[in-house]
Tab-separated table of C-alpha atoms and ligand atoms in Angstrom:
chain	number	residue	atom	x	y	z
A	1	MET	CA	24.293	15.456	-9.581
A	2	GLY	CA	20.748	16.313	-8.555
A	3	ASN	CA	17.341	15.310	-9.772
A	4	GLY	CA	14.758	16.224	-12.361
A	5	ARG	CA	11.055	15.839	-11.759
A	6	PHE	CA	7.504	15.790	-13.024
A	7	ALA	CA	4.911	17.359	-10.754
A	8	PRO	CA	1.354	16.841	-11.997
A	9	SER	CA	-1.763	18.212	-10.339
A	10	PRO	CA	-4.180	15.282	-9.897
A	11	SER	CA	-7.173	17.089	-11.336
A	12	GLY	CA	-7.879	14.513	-14.040
A	13	ASP	CA	-6.206	12.310	-16.621
A	14	LEU	CA	-2.975	13.479	-18.255
A	15	HIS	CA	-3.482	14.395	-21.897
A	16	LEU	CA	-0.923	13.982	-24.646
A	17	GLY	CA	0.493	17.434	-23.921
A	18	ASN	CA	1.070	16.539	-20.270
A	19	LEU	CA	2.543	13.175	-21.264
A	20	ARG	CA	4.891	14.892	-23.683
A	21	THR	CA	6.073	17.278	-20.954
A	22	ALA	CA	6.562	14.337	-18.567
A	23	LEU	CA	8.505	12.504	-21.256
A	24	LEU	CA	10.733	15.529	-21.826
A	25	ALA	CA	11.385	15.954	-18.099
A	26	TRP	CA	12.327	12.276	-17.894
A	27	LEU	CA	14.531	12.462	-21.013
A	28	PHE	CA	16.345	15.579	-19.776
A	29	ALA	CA	16.931	14.094	-16.321
A	30	ARG	CA	18.035	10.632	-17.399
A	31	ARG	CA	20.095	11.912	-20.301
A	32	THR	CA	22.038	14.255	-18.013
A	33	GLY	CA	22.688	11.544	-15.419
A	34	ARG	CA	20.172	12.865	-12.913
A	35	GLY	CA	17.612	11.053	-10.827
A	36	PHE	CA	13.978	11.508	-11.789
A	37	LEU	CA	11.315	12.105	-9.142
A	38	LEU	CA	7.562	12.358	-9.162
A	39	ARG	CA	5.581	14.742	-7.011
A	40	ILE	CA	1.802	14.868	-6.833
A	41	GLU	CA	0.725	18.484	-6.371
A	42	ASP	CA	-2.499	17.814	-4.538
A	43	LEU	CA	-2.982	20.983	-2.517
A	44	ASP	CA	-6.070	21.735	-4.599
A	45	ARG	CA	-7.985	20.534	-7.656
A	46	VAL	CA	-7.904	16.887	-6.615
A	47	ARG	CA	-10.093	14.357	-8.392
A	48	PRO	CA	-10.275	11.043	-6.542
A	49	GLY	CA	-8.354	8.339	-8.372
A	50	ALA	CA	-6.645	10.773	-10.735
A	51	ALA	CA	-3.168	10.489	-9.190
A	52	ALA	CA	-3.159	6.687	-9.445
A	53	GLN	CA	-4.261	6.870	-13.083
A	54	GLN	CA	-1.564	9.443	-13.877
A	55	LEU	CA	1.129	7.197	-12.421
A	56	ALA	CA	-0.245	4.208	-14.331
A	57	ASP	CA	-0.199	6.172	-17.600
A	58	LEU	CA	3.383	7.342	-17.047
A	59	THR	CA	4.410	3.753	-16.412
A	60	ALA	CA	2.502	2.582	-19.497
A	61	ILE	CA	4.512	4.892	-21.755
A	62	GLY	CA	7.727	3.549	-20.252
A	63	LEU	CA	8.759	6.230	-17.753
A	64	ASP	CA	10.239	5.251	-14.408
A	65	TRP	CA	11.234	7.208	-11.341
A	66	ASP	CA	13.460	6.931	-8.300
A	67	ARG	CA	12.252	7.021	-4.698
A	68	PRO	CA	8.639	6.862	-3.549
A	69	VAL	CA	6.245	9.410	-5.028
A	70	VAL	CA	5.849	12.506	-2.852
A	71	ARG	CA	2.469	14.140	-2.182
A	72	GLN	CA	2.253	17.789	-1.241
A	73	SER	CA	-0.743	17.154	1.022
A	74	GLU	CA	1.579	15.177	3.317
A	75	ARG	CA	4.243	17.852	3.597
A	76	SER	CA	2.582	20.770	5.368
A	77	GLU	CA	5.293	20.899	8.050
A	78	LEU	CA	7.922	21.763	5.457
A	79	TYR	CA	5.795	24.605	4.079
A	80	ASP	CA	4.957	25.866	7.583
A	81	THR	CA	8.645	25.967	8.480
A	82	ALA	CA	9.493	28.021	5.388
A	83	ILE	CA	6.611	30.435	6.020
A	84	THR	CA	7.662	30.830	9.648
A	85	ARG	CA	11.217	31.632	8.602
A	86	LEU	CA	10.025	34.311	6.200
A	87	THR	CA	7.656	35.740	8.813
A	88	GLU	CA	10.394	35.866	11.455
A	89	ALA	CA	12.548	37.745	8.972
A	90	GLY	CA	9.772	40.336	8.615
A	91	LEU	CA	9.100	39.271	5.038
A	92	THR	CA	5.380	38.523	5.204
A	93	TYR	CA	2.122	40.368	5.801
A	94	GLU	CA	-1.536	39.519	6.053
A	95	CYS	CA	-3.736	40.376	3.087
A	96	PHE	CA	-7.487	40.713	3.462
A	97	CYS	CA	-8.304	41.566	-0.154
A	98	THR	CA	-10.942	39.607	-2.003
A	99	ARG	CA	-10.188	38.288	-5.468
A	100	ARG	CA	-12.482	40.959	-6.863
A	101	GLU	CA	-10.741	43.785	-5.017
A	102	ILE	CA	-7.404	42.594	-6.333
A	103	GLN	CA	-8.691	42.403	-9.896
A	104	GLN	CA	-10.071	45.919	-9.702
A	105	ALA	CA	-6.915	47.343	-8.175
A	106	ALA	CA	-4.612	45.359	-10.449
A	107	SER	CA	-6.261	46.751	-13.554
A	108	ALA	CA	-5.227	50.239	-12.465
A	109	PRO	CA	-2.961	51.825	-15.091
A	110	HIS	CA	0.306	51.231	-13.233
A	111	GLY	CA	2.257	48.195	-12.100
A	112	PRO	CA	2.835	44.952	-13.980
A	113	MET	CA	-0.191	43.109	-15.399
A	114	GLY	CA	-1.949	41.052	-12.781
A	115	ALA	CA	0.561	41.899	-10.060
A	116	TYR	CA	-0.778	42.451	-6.556
A	117	PRO	CA	-0.887	46.221	-6.041
A	118	GLY	CA	0.151	46.086	-2.386
A	119	THR	CA	-3.167	47.216	-0.883
A	120	CYS	CA	-2.596	45.495	2.477
A	121	ARG	CA	1.171	45.906	2.608
A	122	ASP	CA	1.244	48.871	4.943
A	123	LEU	CA	-1.970	48.470	6.923
A	124	THR	CA	-1.733	49.862	10.427
A	125	ASP	CA	-2.167	47.454	13.330
A	126	GLY	CA	-5.585	49.017	13.892
A	127	ALA	CA	-6.737	48.524	10.319
A	128	ARG	CA	-5.539	44.955	10.417
A	129	ALA	CA	-7.418	44.303	13.656
A	130	THR	CA	-10.594	45.776	12.155
A	131	ARG	CA	-10.413	43.498	9.151
A	132	ARG	CA	-9.753	40.474	11.311
A	133	ALA	CA	-12.734	41.393	13.468
A	134	GLU	CA	-14.881	41.606	10.330
A	135	GLY	CA	-14.046	37.956	9.894
A	136	ARG	CA	-12.215	38.441	6.614
A	137	PRO	CA	-9.984	35.421	5.965
A	138	ALA	CA	-6.397	36.591	5.626
A	139	ALA	CA	-3.931	35.285	3.097
A	140	LEU	CA	-0.225	35.675	3.872
A	141	ARG	CA	1.868	37.494	1.292
A	142	LEU	CA	5.571	37.937	0.705
A	143	ARG	CA	6.882	41.423	1.354
A	144	SER	CA	8.922	41.504	-1.816
A	145	ALA	CA	11.847	43.899	-2.099
A	146	VAL	CA	11.979	43.706	-5.893
A	147	SER	CA	9.514	44.157	-8.732
A	148	ASP	CA	11.257	41.804	-11.128
A	149	PHE	CA	13.902	39.091	-11.124
A	150	GLU	CA	16.062	37.379	-13.708
A	151	ILE	CA	16.359	33.685	-14.418
A	152	THR	CA	18.159	31.690	-17.083
A	153	ASP	CA	16.264	29.114	-19.066
A	154	GLU	CA	17.715	26.403	-21.290
A	155	LEU	CA	15.325	27.324	-24.116
A	156	HIS	CA	14.388	30.934	-23.441
A	157	GLY	CA	17.789	32.225	-22.383
A	158	VAL	CA	17.879	35.080	-19.877
A	159	TYR	CA	14.313	35.876	-18.845
A	160	ARG	CA	13.307	38.741	-16.607
A	161	GLY	CA	9.798	38.714	-15.193
A	162	ALA	CA	7.588	40.378	-12.629
A	163	VAL	CA	7.801	39.601	-8.926
A	164	ASP	CA	4.989	40.944	-6.782
A	165	ASP	CA	3.952	40.355	-3.194
A	166	LEU	CA	2.943	36.805	-4.016
A	167	VAL	CA	0.691	34.722	-1.799
A	168	LEU	CA	2.517	32.255	0.460
A	169	ARG	CA	-0.498	30.940	2.340
A	170	ARG	CA	-3.968	31.222	0.906
A	171	GLY	CA	-6.975	32.573	2.764
A	172	ASP	CA	-8.190	29.001	3.311
A	173	GLY	CA	-4.958	28.182	5.137
A	174	MET	CA	-3.382	26.098	2.367
A	175	PRO	CA	0.189	26.787	1.254
A	176	ALA	CA	0.276	28.520	-2.123
A	177	TYR	CA	1.664	26.765	-5.203
A	178	ASN	CA	4.631	29.133	-5.610
A	179	LEU	CA	5.781	28.485	-2.049
A	180	ALA	CA	5.223	24.738	-2.118
A	181	VAL	CA	7.027	24.234	-5.419
A	182	VAL	CA	10.109	26.117	-4.205
A	183	VAL	CA	10.250	24.290	-0.872
A	184	ASP	CA	9.681	20.898	-2.489
A	185	ASP	CA	12.193	21.296	-5.290
A	186	ALA	CA	14.902	22.199	-2.776
A	187	ASP	CA	13.902	19.485	-0.319
A	188	GLN	CA	13.928	16.837	-3.063
A	189	GLY	CA	17.326	17.906	-4.368
A	190	ILE	CA	15.839	18.981	-7.679
A	191	ASP	CA	18.295	21.026	-9.702
A	192	GLN	CA	16.588	20.663	-13.094
A	193	VAL	CA	13.013	21.817	-13.697
A	194	VAL	CA	11.558	20.861	-17.077
A	195	ARG	CA	7.927	21.915	-17.425
A	196	GLY	CA	5.441	23.625	-19.734
A	197	ASP	CA	6.237	27.159	-20.825
A	198	ASP	CA	2.934	28.380	-19.370
A	199	LEU	CA	4.874	28.464	-16.093
A	200	LEU	CA	7.776	30.555	-17.393
A	201	SER	CA	6.232	33.819	-16.192
A	202	SER	CA	5.895	32.432	-12.617
A	203	THR	CA	9.519	31.373	-12.534
A	204	PRO	CA	11.117	34.702	-11.537
A	205	ARG	CA	8.808	34.732	-8.479
A	206	GLN	CA	9.870	31.219	-7.558
A	207	ALA	CA	13.568	31.863	-8.100
A	208	TYR	CA	13.373	35.033	-5.989
A	209	LEU	CA	11.591	33.159	-3.219
A	210	ALA	CA	14.214	30.407	-3.303
A	211	THR	CA	16.929	33.050	-2.987
A	212	LEU	CA	15.216	34.620	0.047
A	213	LEU	CA	15.023	31.191	1.681
A	214	GLY	CA	18.700	30.585	0.954
A	215	LEU	CA	17.833	27.716	-1.386
A	216	PRO	CA	19.577	26.949	-4.675
A	217	VAL	CA	17.787	28.028	-7.863
A	218	PRO	CA	17.383	25.041	-10.209
A	219	HIS	CA	18.225	24.959	-13.926
A	220	TYR	CA	15.079	25.585	-15.918
A	221	ALA	CA	13.845	24.380	-19.291
A	222	HIS	CA	10.361	25.562	-20.165
A	223	VAL	CA	9.173	23.472	-23.073
A	224	PRO	CA	6.537	24.413	-25.650
A	225	LEU	CA	3.001	23.304	-24.977
A	226	VAL	CA	0.908	21.202	-27.287
A	227	LEU	CA	-1.746	23.161	-29.169
A	228	ASN	CA	-5.051	22.150	-30.727
A	229	THR	CA	-5.867	22.901	-34.352
A	230	ALA	CA	-7.304	26.289	-33.335
A	231	GLY	CA	-3.908	27.246	-31.901
A	232	GLN	CA	-5.048	27.030	-28.271
A	233	ARG	CA	-3.489	25.004	-25.502
A	234	LEU	CA	-4.605	21.364	-25.854
A	235	ALA	CA	-7.413	20.419	-23.459
A	236	LYS	CA	-9.476	17.341	-22.631
A	237	ARG	CA	-12.421	18.688	-24.638
A	238	ASP	CA	-10.354	18.550	-27.827
A	239	GLY	CA	-11.256	14.896	-28.271
A	240	ALA	CA	-9.452	11.607	-27.739
A	241	VAL	CA	-6.370	13.080	-26.103
A	242	THR	CA	-5.610	10.895	-23.072
A	243	LEU	CA	-3.722	7.616	-23.177
A	244	GLY	CA	-6.941	5.857	-22.122
A	245	ASP	CA	-8.802	7.492	-25.025
A	246	ARG	CA	-6.152	6.401	-27.498
A	247	LEU	CA	-6.030	2.798	-26.211
A	248	ALA	CA	-9.834	2.664	-26.399
A	249	LEU	CA	-9.543	3.552	-30.086
A	250	GLY	CA	-7.305	0.541	-30.617
A	251	GLU	CA	-3.904	2.203	-30.518
A	252	THR	CA	-1.040	0.616	-28.615
A	253	PRO	CA	1.213	2.404	-26.088
A	254	GLU	CA	3.971	1.989	-28.702
A	255	GLN	CA	1.952	3.967	-31.237
A	256	VAL	CA	1.326	6.701	-28.691
A	257	MET	CA	5.033	6.797	-27.855
A	258	SER	CA	5.899	6.911	-31.515
A	259	LEU	CA	3.571	9.887	-31.926
A	260	LEU	CA	5.213	11.710	-29.002
A	261	ALA	CA	8.693	10.847	-30.257
A	262	GLY	CA	7.705	12.068	-33.724
A	263	SER	CA	6.577	15.389	-32.255
A	264	LEU	CA	10.109	15.793	-30.890
A	265	GLY	CA	11.710	14.894	-34.211
A	266	TYR	CA	12.658	11.290	-33.387
A	267	ARG	CA	11.543	7.859	-34.549
A	268	ALA	CA	11.074	5.519	-31.593
A	269	THR	CA	8.336	3.292	-30.221
A	270	THR	CA	9.542	3.042	-26.630
A	271	ALA	CA	10.939	5.521	-24.129
A	272	ALA	CA	14.048	3.347	-23.806
A	273	GLU	CA	14.660	3.546	-27.546
A	274	LEU	CA	14.029	7.279	-27.602
A	275	ILE	CA	16.459	8.088	-24.797
A	276	ARG	CA	19.334	6.544	-26.719
A	277	GLN	CA	18.802	9.146	-29.477
A	278	PHE	CA	17.663	12.136	-27.433
A	279	ARG	CA	19.828	15.260	-27.487
A	280	PRO	CA	18.579	17.965	-25.071
A	281	GLU	CA	20.343	20.673	-27.054
A	282	ARG	CA	18.421	19.750	-30.204
A	283	LEU	CA	14.972	20.245	-28.715
A	284	VAL	CA	12.348	21.626	-31.089
A	285	ARG	CA	11.304	25.047	-29.881
A	286	GLU	CA	7.964	25.419	-31.664
A	287	PRO	CA	4.697	24.262	-30.133
A	288	TRP	CA	3.374	20.983	-31.495
A	289	THR	CA	-0.088	21.158	-33.026
A	290	LEU	CA	-2.216	18.102	-32.542
A	291	ASP	CA	-5.374	17.092	-34.356
A	292	PRO	CA	-6.869	14.310	-32.191
A	293	ASP	CA	-9.193	13.218	-34.986
A	294	ARG	CA	-6.257	12.409	-37.223
A	295	LEU	CA	-4.012	10.764	-34.665
A	296	VAL	CA	-4.323	7.236	-35.925
A	297	ALA	CA	-3.724	8.272	-39.517
A	298	THR	CA	-0.736	10.499	-38.717
A	299	THR	CA	1.011	8.210	-36.241
A	300	PRO	CA	4.313	7.327	-37.874
A	301	GLY	CA	4.959	3.620	-38.114
A	302	PRO	CA	7.882	1.992	-36.297
B	401	LIG	N1	1.534	21.075	-10.812
B	401	LIG	C1	1.776	21.989	-11.892
B	401	LIG	C2	0.878	21.629	-13.050
B	401	LIG	O1	0.443	20.495	-13.176
B	401	LIG	C3	3.199	21.939	-12.384
B	401	LIG	C4	4.115	22.608	-11.463
B	401	LIG	C5	5.570	22.581	-11.877
B	401	LIG	O2	5.968	21.775	-12.721
B	401	LIG	O3	6.308	23.364	-11.305
B	401	LIG	O4	0.594	22.499	-13.850
């Protein structure tokens, strides 16, 4: 049996939506007899101290994990090796497009929404040399042989989504998220990916990339996000939405856990209590709407 995981970006504190996703990933992994691993995705958007606070908050709500926490910033060799393999197989090309050029070209009336239109795919050696000489920083893209790919998701069933010539290495030299996540999941023996359903549309790209690298495609479960009262994805600005915010208002970690458990249709005040009841197949499929101003009042008692 493999592992599940939670892979936060250390850009700030986790809010209740992130904590709920982490809780679900932990419940799915532990309940199916898997290990549970934590990976800090710190290739960009790092706020000093955020990773430590995230780990502390996960511990405070009763989650635990196996093995030392992995940080993407310490794993560049793994990403380089994967990129080299793809390049040696003729599956990459340099892209000199600016963000703006891509946006303009991608809004052309053909091709999937937001997909890279392939501007630099067939540049001649001369054209490539000219752009390099102009000092344009080159990103490295995948030379994709497909325009879509199918995955199976625990909640969404069979899902087919766009695959374009995705970026493998950014213009600033950093490995791209889609590459890093695929390499890391395989390296860490992760065969179960539970994460927010905002990432569902990226999943066919990742599964295709895994296939090209000869890596196993994990089982996926993309879980509904938490929404604010206006129906948008919950964000820090929506009020007292982090664990720290809630504790500062006088709530206990047990009350926060009971709120999260309640949002999943269970009554429990600790993660340990919740896991005894949790049934992955009974997961609520609708987004959970949260009104931070009413949290204390609506928190179900033990
Ligand atoms: N680091 C990503 C995020 O915080 C999650 C990536 C993943 O779970 O695959 O949004």
